[in-house]
Coordinates of C-alpha atoms in Angstrom, one line a residue:
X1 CA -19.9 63.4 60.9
X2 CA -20.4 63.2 57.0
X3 CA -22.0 59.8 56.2
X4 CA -20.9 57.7 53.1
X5 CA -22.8 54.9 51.0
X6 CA -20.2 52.6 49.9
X7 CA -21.8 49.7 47.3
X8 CA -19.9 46.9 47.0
X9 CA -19.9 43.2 46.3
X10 CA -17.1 41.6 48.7
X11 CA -18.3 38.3 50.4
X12 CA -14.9 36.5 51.2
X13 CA -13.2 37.1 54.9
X14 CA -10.4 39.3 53.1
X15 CA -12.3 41.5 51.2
X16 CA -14.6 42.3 54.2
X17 CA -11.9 42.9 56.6
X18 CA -10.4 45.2 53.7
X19 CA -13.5 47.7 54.1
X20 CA -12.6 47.4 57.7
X21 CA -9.7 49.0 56.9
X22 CA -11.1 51.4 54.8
X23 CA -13.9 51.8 57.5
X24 CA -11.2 52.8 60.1
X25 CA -9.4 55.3 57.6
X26 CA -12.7 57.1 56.8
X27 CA -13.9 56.9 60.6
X28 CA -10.4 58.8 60.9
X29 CA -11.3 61.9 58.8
X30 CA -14.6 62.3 60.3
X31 CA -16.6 59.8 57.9
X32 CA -19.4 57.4 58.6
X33 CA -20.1 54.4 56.2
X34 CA -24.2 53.8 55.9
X35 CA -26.2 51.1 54.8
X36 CA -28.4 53.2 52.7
X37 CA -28.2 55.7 49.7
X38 CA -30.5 58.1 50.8
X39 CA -29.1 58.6 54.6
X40 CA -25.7 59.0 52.8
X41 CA -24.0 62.4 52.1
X42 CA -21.2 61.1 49.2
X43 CA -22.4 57.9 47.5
X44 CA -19.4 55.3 46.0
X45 CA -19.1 52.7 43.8
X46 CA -15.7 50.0 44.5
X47 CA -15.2 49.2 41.3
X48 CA -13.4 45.8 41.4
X49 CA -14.9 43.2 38.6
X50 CA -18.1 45.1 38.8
X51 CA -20.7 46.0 36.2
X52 CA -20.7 49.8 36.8
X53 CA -21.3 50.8 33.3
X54 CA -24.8 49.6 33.3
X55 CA -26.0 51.3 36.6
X56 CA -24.5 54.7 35.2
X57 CA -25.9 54.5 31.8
X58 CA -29.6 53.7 32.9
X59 CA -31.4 55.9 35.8
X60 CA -28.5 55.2 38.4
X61 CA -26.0 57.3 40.1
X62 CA -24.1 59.2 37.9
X63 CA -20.2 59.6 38.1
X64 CA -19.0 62.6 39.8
X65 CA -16.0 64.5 37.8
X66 CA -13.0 63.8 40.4
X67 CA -10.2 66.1 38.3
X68 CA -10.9 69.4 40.6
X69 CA -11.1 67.9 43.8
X70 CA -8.1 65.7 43.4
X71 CA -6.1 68.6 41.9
X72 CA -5.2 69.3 45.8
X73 CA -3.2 66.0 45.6
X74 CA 0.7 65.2 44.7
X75 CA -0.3 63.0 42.3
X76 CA 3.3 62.7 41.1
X77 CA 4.0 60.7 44.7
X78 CA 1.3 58.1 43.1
X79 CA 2.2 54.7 41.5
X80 CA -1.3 54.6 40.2
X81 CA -2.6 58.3 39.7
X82 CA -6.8 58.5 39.7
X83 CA -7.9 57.5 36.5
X84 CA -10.6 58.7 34.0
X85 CA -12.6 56.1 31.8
X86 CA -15.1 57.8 28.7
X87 CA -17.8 55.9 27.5
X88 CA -17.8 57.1 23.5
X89 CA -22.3 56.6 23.3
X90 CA -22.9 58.3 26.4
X91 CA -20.1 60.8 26.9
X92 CA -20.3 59.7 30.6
X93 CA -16.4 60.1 32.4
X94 CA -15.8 57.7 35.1
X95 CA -13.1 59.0 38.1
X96 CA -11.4 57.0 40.7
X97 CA -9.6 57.3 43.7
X98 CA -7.2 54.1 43.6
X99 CA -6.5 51.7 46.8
X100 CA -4.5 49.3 45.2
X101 CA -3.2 47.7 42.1
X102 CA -2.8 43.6 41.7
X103 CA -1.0 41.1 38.9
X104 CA -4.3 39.0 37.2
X105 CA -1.6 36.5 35.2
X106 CA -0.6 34.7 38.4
X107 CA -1.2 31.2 38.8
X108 CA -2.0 29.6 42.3
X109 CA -0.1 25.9 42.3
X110 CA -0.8 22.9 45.1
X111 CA 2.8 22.8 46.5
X112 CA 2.6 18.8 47.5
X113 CA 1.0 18.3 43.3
X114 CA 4.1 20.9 42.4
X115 CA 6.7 19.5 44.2
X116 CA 6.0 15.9 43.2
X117 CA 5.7 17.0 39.2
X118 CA 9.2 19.4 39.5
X119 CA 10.2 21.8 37.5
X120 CA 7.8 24.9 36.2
X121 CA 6.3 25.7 32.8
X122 CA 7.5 28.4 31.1
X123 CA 5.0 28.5 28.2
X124 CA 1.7 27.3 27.0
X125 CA 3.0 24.1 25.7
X126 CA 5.0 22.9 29.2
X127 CA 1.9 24.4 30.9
X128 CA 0.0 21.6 28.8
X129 CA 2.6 18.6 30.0
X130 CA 2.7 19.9 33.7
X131 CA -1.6 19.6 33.3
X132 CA -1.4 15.7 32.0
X133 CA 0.9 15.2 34.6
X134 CA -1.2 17.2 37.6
X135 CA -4.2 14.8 35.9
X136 CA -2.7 11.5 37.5
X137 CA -2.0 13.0 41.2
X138 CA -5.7 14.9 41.2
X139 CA -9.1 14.5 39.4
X140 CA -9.2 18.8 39.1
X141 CA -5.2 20.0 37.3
X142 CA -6.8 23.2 37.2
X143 CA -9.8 24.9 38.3
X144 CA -12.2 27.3 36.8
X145 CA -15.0 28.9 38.9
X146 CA -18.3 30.2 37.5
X147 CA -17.6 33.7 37.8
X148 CA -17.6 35.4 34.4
X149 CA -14.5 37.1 35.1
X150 CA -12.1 33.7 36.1
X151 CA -13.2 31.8 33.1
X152 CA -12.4 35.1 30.8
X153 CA -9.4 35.6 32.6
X154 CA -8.2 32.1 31.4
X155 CA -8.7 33.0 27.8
X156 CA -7.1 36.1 28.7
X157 CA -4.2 34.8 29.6
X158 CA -4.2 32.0 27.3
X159 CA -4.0 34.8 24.3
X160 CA -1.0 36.4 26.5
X161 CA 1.1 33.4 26.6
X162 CA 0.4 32.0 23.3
X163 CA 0.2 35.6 21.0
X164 CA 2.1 38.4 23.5
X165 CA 1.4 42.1 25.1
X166 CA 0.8 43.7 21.5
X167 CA -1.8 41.4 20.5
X168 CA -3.8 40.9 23.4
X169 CA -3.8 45.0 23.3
X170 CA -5.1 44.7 19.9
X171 CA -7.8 42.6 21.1
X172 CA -9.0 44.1 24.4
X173 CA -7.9 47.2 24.1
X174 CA -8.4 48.4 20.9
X175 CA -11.4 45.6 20.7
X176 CA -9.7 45.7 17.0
X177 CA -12.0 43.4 14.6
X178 CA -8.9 42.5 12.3
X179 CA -7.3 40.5 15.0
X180 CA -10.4 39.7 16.3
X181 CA -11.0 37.9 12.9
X182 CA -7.5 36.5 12.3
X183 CA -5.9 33.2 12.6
X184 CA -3.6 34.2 15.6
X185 CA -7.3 34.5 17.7
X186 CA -8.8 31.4 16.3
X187 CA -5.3 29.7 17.3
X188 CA -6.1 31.0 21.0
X189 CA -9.5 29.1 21.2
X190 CA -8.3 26.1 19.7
X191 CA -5.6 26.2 22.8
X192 CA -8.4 27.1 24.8
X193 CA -10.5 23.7 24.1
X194 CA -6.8 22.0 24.5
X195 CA -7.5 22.5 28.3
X196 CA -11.1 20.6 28.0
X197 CA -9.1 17.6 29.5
X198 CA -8.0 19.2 32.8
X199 CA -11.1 21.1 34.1
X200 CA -13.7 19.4 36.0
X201 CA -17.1 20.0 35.2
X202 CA -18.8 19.0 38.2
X203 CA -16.3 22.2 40.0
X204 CA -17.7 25.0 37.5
X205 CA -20.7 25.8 39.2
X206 CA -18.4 26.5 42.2
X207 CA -17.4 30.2 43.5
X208 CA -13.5 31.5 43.4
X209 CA -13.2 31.1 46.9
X210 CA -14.7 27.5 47.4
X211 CA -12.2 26.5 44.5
X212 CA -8.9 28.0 46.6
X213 CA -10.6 26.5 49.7
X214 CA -10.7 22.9 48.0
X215 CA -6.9 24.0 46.7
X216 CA -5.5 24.6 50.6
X217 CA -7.0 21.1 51.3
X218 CA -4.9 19.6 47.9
X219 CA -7.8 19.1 45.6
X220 CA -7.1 20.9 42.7
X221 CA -3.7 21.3 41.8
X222 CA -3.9 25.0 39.9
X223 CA -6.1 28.2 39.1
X224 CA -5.5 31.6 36.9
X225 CA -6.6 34.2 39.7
X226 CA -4.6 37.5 40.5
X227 CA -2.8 38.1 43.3
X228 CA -5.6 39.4 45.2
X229 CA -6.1 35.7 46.4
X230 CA -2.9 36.5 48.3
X231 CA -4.9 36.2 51.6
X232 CA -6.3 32.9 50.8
X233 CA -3.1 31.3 51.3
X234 CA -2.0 34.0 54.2
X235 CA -2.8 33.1 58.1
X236 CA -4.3 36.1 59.4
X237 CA -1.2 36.6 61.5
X238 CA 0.7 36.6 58.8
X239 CA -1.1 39.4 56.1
X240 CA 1.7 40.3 53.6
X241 CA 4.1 37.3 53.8
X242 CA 5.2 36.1 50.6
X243 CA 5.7 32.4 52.3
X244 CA 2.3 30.7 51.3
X245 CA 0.7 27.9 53.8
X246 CA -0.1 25.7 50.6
X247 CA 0.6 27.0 47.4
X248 CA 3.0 28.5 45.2
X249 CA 2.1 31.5 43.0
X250 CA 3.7 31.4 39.7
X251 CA 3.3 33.5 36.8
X252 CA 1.2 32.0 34.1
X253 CA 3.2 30.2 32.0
X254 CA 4.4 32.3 28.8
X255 CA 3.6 35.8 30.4
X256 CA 7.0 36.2 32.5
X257 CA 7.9 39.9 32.4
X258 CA 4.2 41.2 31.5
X259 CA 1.9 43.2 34.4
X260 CA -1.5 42.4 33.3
X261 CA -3.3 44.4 36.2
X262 CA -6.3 45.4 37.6
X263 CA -6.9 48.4 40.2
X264 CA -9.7 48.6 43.0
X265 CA -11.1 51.8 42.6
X266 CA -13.3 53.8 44.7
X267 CA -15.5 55.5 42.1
X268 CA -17.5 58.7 43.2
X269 CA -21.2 59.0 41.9
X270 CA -24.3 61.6 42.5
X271 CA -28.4 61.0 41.9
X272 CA -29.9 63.9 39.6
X273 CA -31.7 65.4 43.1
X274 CA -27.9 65.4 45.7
X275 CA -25.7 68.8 46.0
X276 CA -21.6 67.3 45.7
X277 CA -20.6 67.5 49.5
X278 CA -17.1 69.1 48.5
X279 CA -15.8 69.0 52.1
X280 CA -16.6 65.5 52.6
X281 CA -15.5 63.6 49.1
X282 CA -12.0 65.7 49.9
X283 CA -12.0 63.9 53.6
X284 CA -12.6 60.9 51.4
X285 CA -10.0 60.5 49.3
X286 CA -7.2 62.0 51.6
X287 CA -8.5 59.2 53.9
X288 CA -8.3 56.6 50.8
X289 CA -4.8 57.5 49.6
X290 CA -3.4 58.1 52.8
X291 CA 0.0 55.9 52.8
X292 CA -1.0 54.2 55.8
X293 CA -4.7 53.3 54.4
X294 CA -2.8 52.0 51.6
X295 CA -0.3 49.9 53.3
X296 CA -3.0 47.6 55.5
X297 CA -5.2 47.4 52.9
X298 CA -2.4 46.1 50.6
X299 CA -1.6 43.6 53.1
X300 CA -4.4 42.2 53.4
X301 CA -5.5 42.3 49.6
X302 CA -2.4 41.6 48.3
X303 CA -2.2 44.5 46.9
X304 CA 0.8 47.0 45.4
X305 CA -0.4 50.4 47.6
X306 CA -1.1 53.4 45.0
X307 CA 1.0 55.7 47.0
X308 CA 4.8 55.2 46.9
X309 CA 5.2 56.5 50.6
X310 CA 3.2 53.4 51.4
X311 CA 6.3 50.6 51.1
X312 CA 6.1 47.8 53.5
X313 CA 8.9 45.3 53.3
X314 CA 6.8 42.6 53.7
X315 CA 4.4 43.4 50.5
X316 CA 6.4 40.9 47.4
X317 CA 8.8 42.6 46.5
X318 CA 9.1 40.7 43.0
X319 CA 5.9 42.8 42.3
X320 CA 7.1 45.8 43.5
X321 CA 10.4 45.4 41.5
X322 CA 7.9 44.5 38.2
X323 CA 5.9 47.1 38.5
X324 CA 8.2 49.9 38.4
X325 CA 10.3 48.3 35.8
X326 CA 6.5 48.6 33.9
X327 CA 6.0 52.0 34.8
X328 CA 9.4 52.8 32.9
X329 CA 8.1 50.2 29.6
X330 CA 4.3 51.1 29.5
X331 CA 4.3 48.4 26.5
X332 CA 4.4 45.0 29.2
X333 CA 1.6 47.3 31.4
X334 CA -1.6 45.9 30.1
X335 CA -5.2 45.9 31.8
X336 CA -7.2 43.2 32.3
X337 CA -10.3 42.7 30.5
X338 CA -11.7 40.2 32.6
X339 CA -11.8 42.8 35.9
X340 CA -13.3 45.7 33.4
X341 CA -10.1 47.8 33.5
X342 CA -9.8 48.1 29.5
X343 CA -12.8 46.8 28.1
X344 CA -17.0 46.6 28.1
X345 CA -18.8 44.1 30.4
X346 CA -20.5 42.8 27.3
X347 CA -17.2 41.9 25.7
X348 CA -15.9 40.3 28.6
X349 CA -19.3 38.4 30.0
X350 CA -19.8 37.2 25.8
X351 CA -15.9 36.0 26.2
X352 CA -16.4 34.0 29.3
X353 CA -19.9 32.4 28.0
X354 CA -17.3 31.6 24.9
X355 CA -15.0 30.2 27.3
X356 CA -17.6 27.7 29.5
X357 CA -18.9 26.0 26.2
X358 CA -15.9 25.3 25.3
X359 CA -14.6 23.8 28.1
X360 CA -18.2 22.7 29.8
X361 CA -20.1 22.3 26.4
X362 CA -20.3 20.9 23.0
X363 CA -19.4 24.4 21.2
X364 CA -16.8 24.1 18.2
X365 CA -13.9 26.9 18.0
X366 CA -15.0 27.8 14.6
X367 CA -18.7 28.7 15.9
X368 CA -16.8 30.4 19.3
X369 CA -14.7 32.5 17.6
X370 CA -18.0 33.5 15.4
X371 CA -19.6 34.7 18.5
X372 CA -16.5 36.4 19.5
X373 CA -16.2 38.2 16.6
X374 CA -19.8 39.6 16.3
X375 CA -19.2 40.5 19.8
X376 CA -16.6 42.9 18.1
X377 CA -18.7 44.6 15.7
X378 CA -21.7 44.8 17.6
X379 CA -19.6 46.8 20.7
X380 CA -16.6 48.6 18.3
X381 CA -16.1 51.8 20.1
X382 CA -18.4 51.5 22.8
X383 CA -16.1 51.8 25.4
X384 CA -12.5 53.2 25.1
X385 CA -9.6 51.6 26.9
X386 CA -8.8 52.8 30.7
X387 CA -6.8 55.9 30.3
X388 CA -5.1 57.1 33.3
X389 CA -5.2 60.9 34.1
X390 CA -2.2 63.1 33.7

């Protein structure tokens, strides 16, 4: 039985009983995950909000070039094909084998808070009233956790809402410096700092998943996470119901119509001294995209399968229904900065440092969007936007 390191960073009970899943499918085709690199014939990487980049680039694991051995594949029966990323400095190629794809501008809502408010916000400035009035039914109207990638996700979405698809591509896609350094961005952070009133400082040393616990219990009445928190809100009974114990997920107000999304990839790396096990990295990702693989995994992530043949009726179907009106207008299909789909870890982690002055600190939005721009300049072309393969 080949024997595969798998590094990963997954603490909460979905995401571990997700690599279950993926445990079982891999046991299936003959594969053994290990605890350690060097006991371990194929060594991967799940990239899922996860600074790769910087492992590859130094005296890491280098990616292994996925196009051959996924040419055996139908990629055509794929929603998400594999995808390549190229790093422009180091001419380094990252491959993936996709297990799912989520929505990142979904907002979580307390239904007891929503249902004594009514009504839902459509854009950023009735996302403001609904805040003042979540403020007098709970001392948190919307949480932000201390991960770098939900307090950049905020902005993210913020400069969705308020600005649209085209100029957030602008932004984190292109990482273009003349929208960096116009008006439309510096009228992002000064909505940013609007939501200084609503956050609760003594919460933002807290971790995503102690915020959606203190949300099932009715303490905070909102928070910008994907729909990867799905399972938060799901009995275990009940994986892939749309019919939340507590909450509501809404789209974040101002970004109806836009799939801002984020993929967990397996990515495939090698050390200098390790022969590619061809035999077992093909087990590997017919085990990964096989359309039942996909299926539990999605229902316990959340998550839209990559594989077509991998339908449940009991995955949303709204995001179903989105997606493939996306895949037909590629123009509302953008990817998230804040899970490292489109941009550099520096960008995003200077962003969300950005993000918890102004909302935790004393920082100004002229001085913010300062940093933001040198941010810019210093990284212009370091890292190209996610291109999927043909």
């Amino acid at each position: 039985m080949s024997k595969v390191h798998l590094s990963h960073w997954w603490v909460s009970s979905s995401e571990l009983q997700s690599l279950e899943i993926v445990q079982r499918s891999l046991e299936a085709k003959g594969l053994s995950l290990v605890d350690r690199p060097e006991l371990a014939d194929l060594q991967a990487v799940l990239m899922s909000a996860h600074p790769l980049w910087e492992r590859v680039r130094g005296d890491g694991p280098r990616p292994i070039d996925l196009s051959h051995h996924l040419s055996l594949f139908d990629l055509e029966s794929r929603i998400f094909p594999p995808f390549r990323v190229a790093d422009g400095p180091s001419h380094l190629c990252l491959y993936g084998i996709p297990l799912g794809a989520f929505r990142n501008n979904s907002m979580w809502v307390d239904r007891g808070i929503a249902d004594r408010i009514g009504g839902r916000p459509r854009d950023l400035g009735e996302w403001m009233d609904w805040l003042r009035q979540a403020s007098r039914l709970t001392n948190c109207p919307l949480g932000v956790s201390r991960e770098s990638w939900a307090q950049s996700l905020l902005f993210e979405s913020i400069v969705l809402s308020l600005q649209g698809p085209e100029f957030h591509r602008r932004v984190f896609g292109m990482q273009s410096a003349r929208a960096v350094s116009s008006r439309q961005m510096l009228e992002c952070i000064e909505a940013l700092a609007r939501f200084r009133p609503f956050v609760s400082p003594e919460r933002a040393s807290q971790a995503w998943h102690e915020l959606a616990a203190q949300q099932r219990a009715g303490e905070v009445a909102s928070l910008v996470m994907g729909d990867w928190l799905h399972s938060e809100f799901t009995e275990p009974s009940t994986f892939g119901s749309t019919g939340y114990r507590s909450s509501y997920k809404w789209t974040v107000p101002g970004t109806e119509g836009i799939y801002l999304y984020s993929v967990d990839y397996v990515v495939l790396v090698e050390d200098a001294n390790t022969a590619i096990n061809g035999e077992a990295l093909t087990a590997l990702a017919t085990a990964l995209l096989h359309p039942e693989t996909q299926a539990r995994f999605g229902l316990i992530k959340g998550a839209l399968p990559a594989v077509k043949d991998a339908i449940e009726p009991n995955i949303d179907p709204e995001g179903w229904k989105l997606f493939h009106l996306a895949s037909l207008c590629p123009e509302i299909l953008l990817p998230s900065m804040s899970l490292l789909q489109g941009s550099g870890m520096r960008l995003r982690d200077a962003i969300a440092r950005a993000v918890h002055t102004i909302l935790f600190g004393d920082a100004t939005v002229e001085a913010t969007h300062a940093t933001i721009v040198e941010t810019i300049a210093r990284d212009a072309g370091r890292l190209s936007c996610l291109r999927l393969a043909a």
